[in-house]
Amino acid sequence: MTPTAAAVPQAAEPVPAVVLTGLTKQFGRFAALRNVSAEFAEGKLYVILGENGAGKSTMLRAIAGLLRPTNGSVSVFGAQYGGLDSGRWILGQLGYMAHPSLLYDEMSAMENLIYSARLHGIDDEARCSDAIRLVGLDPALNRPVGQYSQGMRQRTSLARALLHDPRLLLLDEPFSNVDVASARGMVQLLSHMRDAGKTIFVVTHQARLLAQAADEFVWIHSGNIESRVTTLDLELVQ
Amino acid sequence: MNPIPFLYAAYIVTWVIHGVFILTLVTRYRKADRELRDFQKK
Amino acid sequence: MKTPVLIAIAVVVALLAFGLYQGLVVAPTEQTMGDVQRIFYYHVPSAWTGILLFTANFFASIWYLFRRTTVSDSIAVTTAEVGLVFWTIVLITGPIWARPVWGIWWTWDARLTSTLVLWLIYVSYLIVRRFSSGGQTAVLAAALAVFGFADVPFVYLSIWYFRTQHPQPVIGGGGKLDPAMWHAVLYNWLAFIAFALVLCWFRYQLERKQRDVEETLALESLLEGSPR
Amino acid sequence: MRAGSVKDGAMSTTPTATTAAMAVPRAPATEKAIAPAPKVLFATLMKDLRLEWRSKDAINSMVFFALLVVVVFSFSFDPTGDDARRIAGGLIWVAFLFAAVVALGQTWAREIRNQVLDAYRVSTAPANDLFLAKALGNFLFVTVLEVVMTPLFVVFYNLRVIGPAYLLPVVAVLGTWALVVNGTFFAAISLRTRSREVMLPLILFPISIPALLGMVEATKIVLTGESSAKFWIVLLAVYDLVFTTVCLTLFETVLDAE
């Protein structure tokens, strides 16, 4: 299945948010990503679809700089990983959320976010309470995250990813076991952020939720981009 | 106590150890080879 | 591919035989210790070869940390394992030498003790390689190899000083060595290096074969559709 | 737009000032990316200490373990008079080593249980600050154990220091750091191996032998006042320097070894 040419009209001059060139990731002989080359413009909401093991999460982790490509390269806002300090500059620009919620169960949402802010060199605790309110939680809640419902944990994790106001958001299965109302709320929040200029990638099996909100649907099949469409063909989605 | 047997013991021990190592190389190689052939057959 | 290997083996066997001949026959008998001193011609060259191999392991690990090539990792494990074989010989021939000369199997002699500590370090290195899971083995082992090698000067320094505090009988090494003796040591060392190279070559082939098996195994489990 | 009331469940969807605040500030976003070093180190250390203080289960069990080690050692070795001073150095440090290894094994337990290591790798926080924060945390932890154990040793072996007693804390600090810096690093390595608990001492002990020798000999010399412990103290200091550098150069590689 050769990747069809991107039908989406490219945004002309501004630097694309993410550029993948010949991105390959080999785990032993198994190629999780096979020579992926693509450009993603800034300020768009991309939904990444495909069956298990197609390479969705691997691609997201590669963009987040969490795994070292076997060859090819990933560049974010024009900077490339692996450069002397460019990798660190990129990390300042991106927020990542994945299945393990990257939160300490023994600490409350607020404490987790304050600590995560410190990691990004931010002392301003107002930012943390704003982020928590944004995802619909109460900053004053001091129960430890370990006692939260799965939906609340996901939203706290989303708040953690949004905290340092990243230009690029990478969300891996953000809606998994989240109630429909909360999920819809998150979708609205993401589309607001996309309107505000952020670039968002969402890997999910619940693409139906984003049918209207997303700008582009990227189908991944056995390690490469199979197709990129702007409207979701509902039959294809489970 | 005649020291000469210790001399021969040292030389023999050296080659015993080398021999055992070579033996492990051969057995490990054969085992890996067999496993690989099983996969190719499957 | 087979014939050059056979030639190499023949050369190595010849060198080893020549070294043995030098050690047992040509080299003069040492006045004080008598013929048992000839253990020296196997004990010391084995140690020097071991040190060479551990140094090679160190540089292969550094090379891996920078380039992450599987070749460098395979060389690291090969040189460590073959190095440990030579080092085990040093560790065992030492007491065999001490027994007739001093009547005791083990003495906390500076060199014997350092040999033991180094042996422990590289055994723990190989155990970590076997226990670590899949992809990360190489990086963890490479980092550990750097630690192990950085420790060598401290091992020798601390144990040397520890020994000067409480002097114990010192193994061989004393007295002026007759040039013919030096020849025996050097010939044997040359033979051992050649032998080590051939061993490394075989161990390297084994490593490549085992990696093929591992990868086929990984591919096998993938194709059965078990979710990644 | 549905006015979401801010209660536990509902999602706040009103485009309030907060969403505007989250609008992408075009210019300033790039400068603040790099986190200033000490802040991260201090924050991580404080976080660990706070969580440790909150649960206190680790510290209690560790202190009790240290007591057990001292008592068991005192039973199995019952020297009197001058012998006590000669071998006390060895006993104390081996006891400290046991307590330290059990504490070091817990270094990354919380990070692994919560699977948060990726959080560090995705943030701009330099990996070495994480390492130093963990190493310092361990250093404080093991020092607490030592402070608890030492008086017991003095009592059980009725030790009197003949040599320059002020050197003992110096040896203790240098020695503990030598164990802790390598221990924290090897704990990170052994995370990714099977039978994790066995792996840490198995890697740490051989490489720490020169440092252990230094600690034991220096303590014995100070206790018996026979000669000068200068050589061992210098050796420990150089050992600490070399291995702290090696740890700081290699930690990021090990952290990122996915």
PDB file of C-alpha atoms in Angstrom, chain B residues 13-42:
ATOM      1  CA  VAL B  13      44.089 -26.547  33.805  1.00  0.00           C
ATOM      2  CA  THR B  14      44.710 -23.800  31.261  1.00  0.00           C
ATOM      3  CA  TRP B  15      43.758 -26.082  28.378  1.00  0.00           C
ATOM      4  CA  VAL B  16      40.873 -27.623  30.280  1.00  0.00           C
ATOM      5  CA  ILE B  17      39.347 -24.178  30.739  1.00  0.00           C
ATOM      6  CA  HIS B  18      39.917 -23.247  27.103  1.00  0.00           C
ATOM      7  CA  GLY B  19      38.494 -26.615  26.060  1.00  0.00           C
ATOM      8  CA  VAL B  20      35.358 -26.158  28.152  1.00  0.00           C
ATOM      9  CA  PHE B  21      34.848 -22.683  26.691  1.00  0.00           C
ATOM     10  CA  ILE B  22      35.219 -23.951  23.115  1.00  0.00           C
ATOM     11  CA  LEU B  23      32.768 -26.731  23.964  1.00  0.00           C
ATOM     12  CA  THR B  24      30.191 -24.206  25.164  1.00  0.00           C
ATOM     13  CA  LEU B  25      30.719 -22.207  21.959  1.00  0.00           C
ATOM     14  CA  VAL B  26      30.041 -25.274  19.842  1.00  0.00           C
ATOM     15  CA  THR B  27      26.960 -26.389  21.792  1.00  0.00           C
ATOM     16  CA  ARG B  28      25.486 -22.876  21.888  1.00  0.00           C
ATOM     17  CA  TYR B  29      26.135 -22.498  18.162  1.00  0.00           C
ATOM     18  CA  ARG B  30      24.492 -25.819  17.345  1.00  0.00           C
ATOM     19  CA  LYS B  31      21.494 -24.988  19.536  1.00  0.00           C
ATOM     20  CA  ALA B  32      21.005 -21.603  17.851  1.00  0.00           C
ATOM     21  CA  ASP B  33      21.457 -23.194  14.428  1.00  0.00           C
ATOM     22  CA  ARG B  34      18.792 -25.826  15.162  1.00  0.00           C
ATOM     23  CA  GLU B  35      16.352 -23.189  16.441  1.00  0.00           C
ATOM     24  CA  LEU B  36      16.874 -21.111  13.321  1.00  0.00           C
ATOM     25  CA  ARG B  37      16.299 -24.086  11.027  1.00  0.00           C
ATOM     26  CA  ASP B  38      13.079 -24.961  12.915  1.00  0.00           C
ATOM     27  CA  PHE B  39      11.771 -21.471  12.233  1.00  0.00           C
ATOM     28  CA  GLN B  40      12.674 -21.561   8.580  1.00  0.00           C
ATOM     29  CA  LYS B  41      10.880 -24.896   8.250  1.00  0.00           C
ATOM     30  CA  LYS B  42       7.721 -23.578  10.009  1.00  0.00           C
TER      31      LYS B  42
END
